[in-house]
Tab-separated table of C-alpha atoms in Angstrom:
chain	number	residue	atom	x	y	z
A	1	MET	CA	-30.841	140.395	53.356
A	2	THR	CA	-31.104	136.689	52.534
A	3	THR	CA	-31.995	134.097	55.172
A	4	GLN	CA	-30.434	130.637	55.069
A	5	GLN	CA	-32.642	127.834	56.407
A	6	VAL	CA	-31.020	124.881	58.189
A	7	ASP	CA	-32.033	122.279	60.743
A	8	VAL	CA	-29.542	123.324	63.445
A	9	VAL	CA	-27.565	126.461	64.213
A	10	ILE	CA	-24.465	125.910	66.345
A	11	ILE	CA	-23.096	128.947	68.149
A	12	GLY	CA	-19.380	128.479	68.772
A	13	ALA	CA	-16.762	126.650	66.690
A	14	GLY	CA	-14.604	125.288	69.485
A	15	LEU	CA	-14.144	121.604	70.254
A	16	ALA	CA	-17.798	121.045	71.252
A	17	GLY	CA	-19.377	122.921	68.355
A	18	THR	CA	-16.993	121.555	65.749
A	19	THR	CA	-17.425	117.944	66.849
A	20	LEU	CA	-21.206	118.318	66.991
A	21	ALA	CA	-21.121	119.620	63.419
A	22	TRP	CA	-19.256	116.518	62.222
A	23	GLN	CA	-21.778	114.279	63.950
A	24	LEU	CA	-24.708	116.134	62.368
A	25	ARG	CA	-23.036	115.960	58.964
A	26	LYS	CA	-22.698	112.180	59.268
A	27	LEU	CA	-26.436	111.927	60.035
A	28	GLY	CA	-27.444	114.154	57.111
A	29	VAL	CA	-28.694	116.994	59.336
A	30	THR	CA	-28.236	120.453	57.814
A	31	PHE	CA	-26.448	122.949	60.033
A	32	ALA	CA	-24.601	126.229	60.180
A	33	ILE	CA	-21.926	127.341	62.625
A	34	ILE	CA	-21.785	130.925	63.851
A	35	ASP	CA	-18.473	131.923	65.414
A	36	ASP	CA	-16.829	135.220	66.286
A	37	GLY	CA	-13.372	134.014	65.249
A	38	ARG	CA	-11.750	134.762	68.600
A	39	LEU	CA	-9.453	132.215	70.192
A	40	GLY	CA	-10.982	130.325	73.098
A	41	ALA	CA	-9.940	127.487	75.372
A	42	SER	CA	-10.209	124.905	72.574
A	43	HIS	CA	-7.633	126.738	70.462
A	44	VAL	CA	-5.006	126.376	73.195
A	45	ALA	CA	-5.978	122.873	74.322
A	46	ALA	CA	-3.251	120.253	74.457
A	47	GLY	CA	-5.618	117.544	73.207
A	48	LEU	CA	-4.278	114.853	75.539
A	49	ILE	CA	-6.200	111.581	75.679
A	50	THR	CA	-5.245	109.324	78.565
A	51	PRO	CA	-6.982	106.599	80.595
A	52	VAL	CA	-5.523	107.485	84.012
A	53	THR	CA	-5.778	110.940	85.573
A	54	GLY	CA	-5.182	112.746	88.851
A	55	LYS	CA	-3.031	112.001	91.863
A	56	ALA	CA	-5.434	109.199	92.799
A	57	LEU	CA	-4.644	107.515	89.438
A	58	ARG	CA	-8.321	107.212	88.570
A	59	VAL	CA	-9.158	105.263	85.449
A	60	GLN	CA	-11.662	107.024	83.185
A	61	PRO	CA	-14.906	104.986	83.336
A	62	ASP	CA	-15.663	103.162	80.095
A	63	TYR	CA	-12.396	104.352	78.569
A	64	ALA	CA	-12.324	101.680	75.870
A	65	ARG	CA	-15.737	102.685	74.480
A	66	LEU	CA	-14.946	106.401	74.683
A	67	LEU	CA	-11.635	105.842	72.920
A	68	ARG	CA	-13.262	103.858	70.115
A	69	SER	CA	-15.754	106.663	69.574
A	70	ALA	CA	-12.955	109.251	69.524
A	71	GLN	CA	-10.804	107.234	67.132
A	72	HIS	CA	-13.717	106.666	64.765
A	73	LEU	CA	-14.638	110.354	64.592
A	74	TYR	CA	-11.129	111.801	64.370
A	75	ARG	CA	-9.981	109.243	61.777
A	76	HIS	CA	-13.074	110.127	59.732
A	77	VAL	CA	-12.097	113.801	59.881
A	78	GLU	CA	-8.527	112.929	58.898
A	79	GLN	CA	-9.773	111.046	55.847
A	80	THR	CA	-12.162	113.856	54.894
A	81	THR	CA	-9.693	116.722	55.295
A	82	GLY	CA	-6.409	114.966	54.471
A	83	CYS	CA	-4.870	116.370	57.681
A	84	PRO	CA	-3.143	114.115	60.238
A	85	LEU	CA	-4.750	114.896	63.590
A	86	LEU	CA	-4.498	112.007	66.062
A	87	ASP	CA	-1.081	110.776	67.228
A	88	VAL	CA	-0.352	107.695	69.320
A	89	GLN	CA	1.956	108.551	72.218
A	90	THR	CA	3.746	106.676	74.960
A	91	THR	CA	3.050	108.255	78.338
A	92	VAL	CA	5.205	107.836	81.437
A	93	ARG	CA	3.959	109.012	84.826
A	94	HIS	CA	6.505	109.601	87.575
A	95	LEU	CA	4.762	109.266	90.935
A	96	THR	CA	6.464	112.173	92.664
A	97	ASP	CA	3.661	113.228	95.019
A	98	ALA	CA	2.607	111.542	98.234
A	99	LYS	CA	-0.939	110.689	97.133
A	100	SER	CA	0.031	108.886	93.919
A	101	GLN	CA	2.809	107.038	95.743
A	102	SER	CA	0.272	105.929	98.345
A	103	VAL	CA	-1.956	104.569	95.563
A	104	TRP	CA	1.068	102.788	94.101
A	105	GLN	CA	1.856	101.172	97.458
A	106	GLN	CA	-1.723	100.001	97.916
A	107	ARG	CA	-2.479	98.822	94.398
A	108	GLY	CA	0.742	98.664	92.400
A	109	ALA	CA	0.882	98.733	88.628
A	110	LEU	CA	-1.122	95.506	88.313
A	111	GLY	CA	-4.026	97.122	90.158
A	112	ILE	CA	-4.210	100.143	87.841
A	113	ALA	CA	-5.853	99.479	84.483
A	114	TYR	CA	-3.962	100.507	81.335
A	115	ALA	CA	-0.740	100.867	83.318
A	116	ASP	CA	2.533	98.930	83.517
A	117	ALA	CA	5.544	99.466	85.747
A	118	THR	CA	8.169	101.451	83.824
A	119	PRO	CA	11.552	99.719	83.537
A	120	ALA	CA	14.483	101.638	85.014
A	121	GLY	CA	16.103	103.867	82.430
A	122	ALA	CA	13.101	103.795	80.114
A	123	ASN	CA	13.026	107.597	80.094
A	124	ASP	CA	16.408	108.980	79.068
A	125	GLU	CA	15.474	112.474	80.211
A	126	GLN	CA	14.415	111.554	83.716
A	127	SER	CA	16.548	110.102	86.479
A	128	LEU	CA	14.162	110.514	89.407
A	129	ARG	CA	14.261	107.490	91.668
A	130	VAL	CA	10.496	107.237	92.101
A	131	PRO	CA	7.897	104.683	91.013
A	132	SER	CA	6.782	105.172	87.423
A	133	LEU	CA	3.965	103.908	85.227
A	134	THR	CA	3.782	103.543	81.479
A	135	LEU	CA	0.229	104.149	80.289
A	136	ARG	CA	-1.186	102.291	77.318
A	137	CYS	CA	-3.693	103.632	74.776
A	138	THR	CA	-2.724	107.290	75.047
A	139	TYR	CA	-3.068	109.800	72.216
A	140	ARG	CA	-2.804	113.483	71.376
A	141	LEU	CA	-5.318	115.301	69.193
A	142	ASN	CA	-3.873	118.330	67.411
A	143	VAL	CA	-6.833	120.478	68.419
A	144	PRO	CA	-5.874	123.727	66.624
A	145	GLN	CA	-5.347	121.780	63.388
A	146	TYR	CA	-8.619	119.914	63.924
A	147	LEU	CA	-10.508	123.185	64.324
A	148	ALA	CA	-8.817	124.851	61.349
A	149	ALA	CA	-9.301	121.891	58.996
A	150	SER	CA	-12.942	121.571	60.041
A	151	ARG	CA	-13.569	125.281	59.534
A	152	ALA	CA	-12.242	124.981	55.974
A	153	VAL	CA	-14.804	122.224	55.318
A	154	TRP	CA	-17.672	124.310	56.738
A	155	GLN	CA	-16.593	127.312	54.681
A	156	ALA	CA	-16.535	125.214	51.513
A	157	MET	CA	-20.055	123.991	52.353
A	158	GLY	CA	-21.308	127.518	53.001
A	159	ALA	CA	-22.050	126.489	56.598
A	160	TYR	CA	-19.640	128.836	58.421
A	161	ARG	CA	-20.765	132.325	59.417
A	162	ARG	CA	-19.049	135.095	61.353
A	163	GLY	CA	-21.030	136.539	64.209
A	164	ALA	CA	-21.555	136.634	67.960
A	165	PRO	CA	-25.282	136.550	68.731
A	166	ASN	CA	-26.007	137.535	72.318
A	167	ASP	CA	-28.717	136.100	74.538
A	168	ALA	CA	-31.240	138.776	73.554
A	169	GLN	CA	-30.754	137.997	69.867
A	170	ILE	CA	-31.047	134.272	70.542
A	171	ALA	CA	-34.274	134.850	72.478
A	172	GLN	CA	-35.650	136.901	69.585
A	173	ALA	CA	-34.754	134.163	67.109
A	174	LEU	CA	-36.518	131.605	69.284
A	175	ALA	CA	-39.631	133.792	69.493
A	176	LYS	CA	-39.624	134.497	65.749
A	177	PRO	CA	-37.781	131.598	64.064
A	178	GLU	CA	-38.494	132.934	60.593
A	179	HIS	CA	-36.331	135.990	61.302
A	180	GLY	CA	-33.321	133.852	62.240
A	181	LEU	CA	-30.006	135.038	63.668
A	182	HIS	CA	-28.081	137.924	62.186
A	183	CYS	CA	-24.540	137.250	60.955
A	184	ALA	CA	-21.972	139.358	59.172
A	185	ASP	CA	-23.141	138.080	55.771
A	186	GLY	CA	-26.843	137.349	56.201
A	187	ARG	CA	-29.324	135.621	58.459
A	188	ILE	CA	-29.695	131.995	59.445
A	189	ALA	CA	-32.968	130.422	60.527
A	190	ALA	CA	-33.174	127.003	62.149
A	191	LYS	CA	-35.467	124.775	64.155
A	192	TYR	CA	-32.806	124.279	66.838
A	193	ILE	CA	-30.156	126.575	68.307
A	194	VAL	CA	-27.293	124.909	70.188
A	195	CYS	CA	-25.035	126.999	72.416
A	196	CYS	CA	-21.425	125.766	72.426
A	197	ARG	CA	-19.815	128.890	73.823
A	198	GLY	CA	-17.534	127.313	76.399
A	199	ALA	CA	-17.049	129.194	79.658
A	200	PHE	CA	-19.057	132.127	78.298
A	201	ASP	CA	-22.268	130.101	78.699
A	202	ARG	CA	-21.957	130.300	82.474
A	203	HIS	CA	-23.178	133.916	82.236
A	204	SER	CA	-26.355	133.056	80.339
A	205	PRO	CA	-29.644	133.119	82.295
A	206	TRP	CA	-30.582	129.836	80.608
A	207	PHE	CA	-27.527	128.016	81.938
A	208	ASN	CA	-26.266	129.889	85.003
A	209	GLY	CA	-28.334	127.584	87.210
A	210	LEU	CA	-25.686	124.904	86.669
A	211	ARG	CA	-22.833	124.615	89.163
A	212	TRP	CA	-20.046	125.969	87.004
A	213	ARG	CA	-16.479	125.195	88.147
A	214	CYS	CA	-14.498	126.728	85.289
A	215	ALA	CA	-10.723	126.770	85.638
A	216	LYS	CA	-8.123	128.811	83.806
A	217	GLY	CA	-5.172	126.898	82.398
A	218	ASP	CA	-1.803	128.238	81.234
A	219	LEU	CA	0.542	126.197	79.075
A	220	LEU	CA	3.835	126.900	77.356
A	221	GLN	CA	5.136	125.950	73.963
A	222	ILE	CA	8.835	125.304	74.435
A	223	GLN	CA	11.876	124.284	72.430
A	224	SER	CA	15.322	122.923	73.151
A	225	GLU	CA	18.579	122.549	71.232
A	226	GLN	CA	18.616	118.966	72.463
A	227	PRO	CA	15.904	116.583	71.217
A	228	PHE	CA	13.128	115.661	73.590
A	229	ALA	CA	12.498	111.993	74.271
A	230	PRO	CA	9.503	110.928	72.149
A	231	ILE	CA	7.289	110.277	75.159
A	232	ARG	CA	4.816	112.264	77.190
A	233	VAL	CA	5.961	112.668	80.782
A	234	HIS	CA	3.793	113.368	83.832
A	235	ALA	CA	5.243	114.435	87.170
A	236	SER	CA	4.396	116.839	90.000
A	237	GLY	CA	0.863	117.255	88.652
A	238	LEU	CA	2.093	118.581	85.290
A	239	TRP	CA	3.017	117.137	81.903
A	240	LEU	CA	5.452	117.628	79.056
A	241	CYS	CA	4.237	116.555	75.619
A	242	PRO	CA	6.664	116.488	72.658
A	243	THR	CA	5.209	117.885	69.426
A	244	ALA	CA	8.412	117.496	67.359
A	245	SER	CA	12.000	116.456	68.012
A	246	HIS	CA	13.024	119.819	69.484
A	247	SER	CA	9.659	121.262	70.572
A	248	ALA	CA	7.058	120.388	73.185
A	249	MET	CA	4.148	121.652	75.233
A	250	LEU	CA	4.470	122.146	78.988
A	251	GLY	CA	1.409	122.475	81.182
A	252	ALA	CA	-0.947	123.000	82.563
A	253	THR	CA	-1.968	125.107	85.532
A	254	TYR	CA	-5.374	125.297	87.210
A	255	SER	CA	-6.695	128.608	88.544
A	256	TRP	CA	-10.238	129.292	89.725
A	257	ASP	CA	-9.790	132.926	90.768
A	258	VAL	CA	-9.166	134.941	87.584
A	259	LEU	CA	-11.033	133.508	84.607
A	260	ASN	CA	-9.701	135.117	81.443
A	261	ASN	CA	-7.619	134.142	78.427
A	262	ALA	CA	-4.663	136.392	79.270
A	263	PRO	CA	-1.349	134.554	79.882
A	264	ASP	CA	-0.280	134.888	83.518
A	265	ALA	CA	3.357	135.641	84.342
A	266	ASP	CA	3.167	133.830	87.695
A	267	ALA	CA	1.828	130.742	85.941
A	268	GLN	CA	4.755	130.793	83.519
A	269	ARG	CA	7.245	131.019	86.383
A	270	PHE	CA	5.485	128.132	88.127
A	271	LEU	CA	5.655	125.937	85.029
A	272	LEU	CA	9.321	126.724	84.421
A	273	ASP	CA	10.147	125.980	88.064
A	274	LYS	CA	8.542	122.541	87.670
A	275	ALA	CA	10.107	121.788	84.278
A	276	PRO	CA	13.254	120.062	85.678
A	277	ALA	CA	11.011	117.311	87.075
A	278	LEU	CA	9.875	116.618	83.510
A	279	THR	CA	12.980	117.080	81.374
A	280	ALA	CA	16.693	117.593	81.825
A	281	ASN	CA	16.845	119.645	78.617
A	282	PRO	CA	17.536	123.389	78.807
A	283	ILE	CA	14.392	124.978	77.387
A	284	THR	CA	13.201	128.297	76.014
A	285	VAL	CA	9.602	129.492	75.790
A	286	THR	CA	8.322	130.176	72.280
A	287	GLN	CA	4.698	130.907	73.185
A	288	HIS	CA	2.597	131.282	76.322
A	289	LEU	CA	-1.081	130.356	75.928
A	290	ALA	CA	-4.040	130.464	78.300
A	291	GLY	CA	-7.731	129.632	78.240
A	292	VAL	CA	-10.668	128.924	80.539
A	293	ARG	CA	-11.783	125.296	80.699
A	294	PRO	CA	-15.588	124.975	80.668
A	295	ILE	CA	-16.229	122.728	83.668
A	296	VAL	CA	-19.619	122.046	85.236
A	297	GLY	CA	-20.084	120.703	88.767
A	298	GLY	CA	-19.807	116.934	88.776
A	299	ARG	CA	-17.144	117.153	86.046
A	300	GLU	CA	-19.458	115.585	83.477
A	301	PRO	CA	-20.368	117.249	80.178
A	302	VAL	CA	-23.900	118.573	79.911
A	303	ILE	CA	-26.125	118.479	76.819
A	304	GLY	CA	-29.786	118.815	76.019
A	305	SER	CA	-32.647	121.275	75.754
A	306	VAL	CA	-33.567	124.058	78.150
A	307	PRO	CA	-36.670	123.354	80.263
A	308	ASP	CA	-39.688	125.085	78.691
A	309	GLN	CA	-37.547	125.982	75.661
A	310	PRO	CA	-37.143	122.749	73.661
A	311	ASN	CA	-35.583	124.454	70.631
A	312	LEU	CA	-32.665	125.894	72.619
A	313	LEU	CA	-29.931	123.459	73.613
A	314	LEU	CA	-26.589	123.400	75.373
A	315	CYS	CA	-23.452	121.409	74.606
A	316	ASN	CA	-20.799	122.245	77.162
A	317	GLY	CA	-18.721	121.160	80.146
A	318	LEU	CA	-16.139	119.056	78.279
A	319	GLY	CA	-13.430	120.352	80.632
A	320	SER	CA	-9.874	119.064	80.480
A	321	LYS	CA	-10.938	115.712	78.948
A	322	GLY	CA	-12.661	117.262	75.971
A	323	SER	CA	-10.714	115.491	73.230
A	324	LEU	CA	-11.734	112.118	74.662
A	325	LEU	CA	-15.326	112.952	75.599
A	326	ALA	CA	-16.439	115.208	72.731
A	327	PRO	CA	-17.203	112.510	70.108
A	328	GLN	CA	-19.316	110.380	72.472
A	329	VAL	CA	-21.214	113.306	73.984
A	330	THR	CA	-21.872	115.175	70.736
A	331	GLY	CA	-22.889	111.912	69.092
A	332	GLN	CA	-25.666	111.573	71.660
A	333	LEU	CA	-26.799	115.142	71.069
A	334	ALA	CA	-26.742	114.712	67.286
A	335	ARG	CA	-28.908	111.592	67.505
A	336	TYR	CA	-31.319	113.439	69.785
A	337	LEU	CA	-31.629	116.263	67.258
A	338	ALA	CA	-31.906	113.934	64.259
A	339	ARG	CA	-34.036	111.116	65.664
A	340	GLY	CA	-35.247	112.110	69.101
A	341	THR	CA	-33.012	109.489	70.726
A	342	PRO	CA	-33.055	110.079	74.516
A	343	ILE	CA	-29.993	111.633	76.124
A	344	ALA	CA	-28.294	109.694	78.915
A	345	ALA	CA	-29.323	111.021	82.327
A	346	GLN	CA	-25.730	111.705	83.375
A	347	PHE	CA	-25.365	114.276	80.577
A	348	SER	CA	-28.906	115.643	80.411
A	349	LEU	CA	-29.254	119.383	81.022
A	350	GLN	CA	-32.794	118.958	82.274
A	351	GLN	CA	-31.779	116.198	84.681
A	352	ARG	CA	-28.874	118.264	86.015
A	353	LEU	CA	-31.016	121.330	86.595
A	354	ALA	CA	-33.750	119.242	88.208
A	355	GLY	CA	-31.208	117.652	90.533
A	356	LEU	CA	-29.948	121.044	91.635
A	357	ALA	CA	-33.477	122.304	92.234
A	358	ALA	CA	-34.452	119.279	94.326
């Protein structure tokens, strides 16, 4: 059985692993991706990029820099693959809950960055008489297309391998690097192994010391005989995002109790009950999707090497803002692997674990 030698092995071809691979490729670092081919949270992600989130209308810190990093990476992938991936969208938020209305009363649109008051009648589908904001600089990344187009590139390079190495196999590969990791079509040996396994990593003894706060999310793909307004609408803690004239995505729920990828019937009923606050169109469900968001306590991504195991690294915790955060965070990790550039303390795995142990 032949053994392929690379600089970095990435385990997991979701949003984190795929974006890290692009960053390594740009730096000339050789890599291989091992993936089991099963659909995870990234494959059902909506890919929404927005500066203002939550009922408290919090502005994402350093949004302009994060957005530039995201645009640069995703446009590069578009040019490389020939696939359109990143769409500009207008986003309207209807402030239907008490907390967001309280923020509006205290700060108003002028006090919320990237937001303008929405003129009456700006949303043809919505007649709610509530304050509304139009958010600037909002986008949608077609995440499934991004993953599929990237996988085709890795396959053409000979860098994509099918497999699902468990922790025992990873430990063996770390102890005997020359033996590498077993895949369906050979072995891969590398100096570094990076785990990008999403919510699955919370079970690993190397990473279960983090404060994981994973949340399951259900979303619906819907269609209507009437065209949807070409804007993304937020209301009642949910959103509706048009993907074509007569189709859209509706989501998403948060559940911390049952963490699996199985669509939940109660979640679908909840989303459909809330749909009239988002669109007046009669809708039908074409697909129900679910996945577990990989969230770590503090809601910041976490990257870096395992204490006392410098050749094993983690790239995880992108959560519900993954499409925005992934390019910046994986860029830091790629530079660390290529050049030894220090990782920012807020993302550092070692710093996070040390803080929890203190």
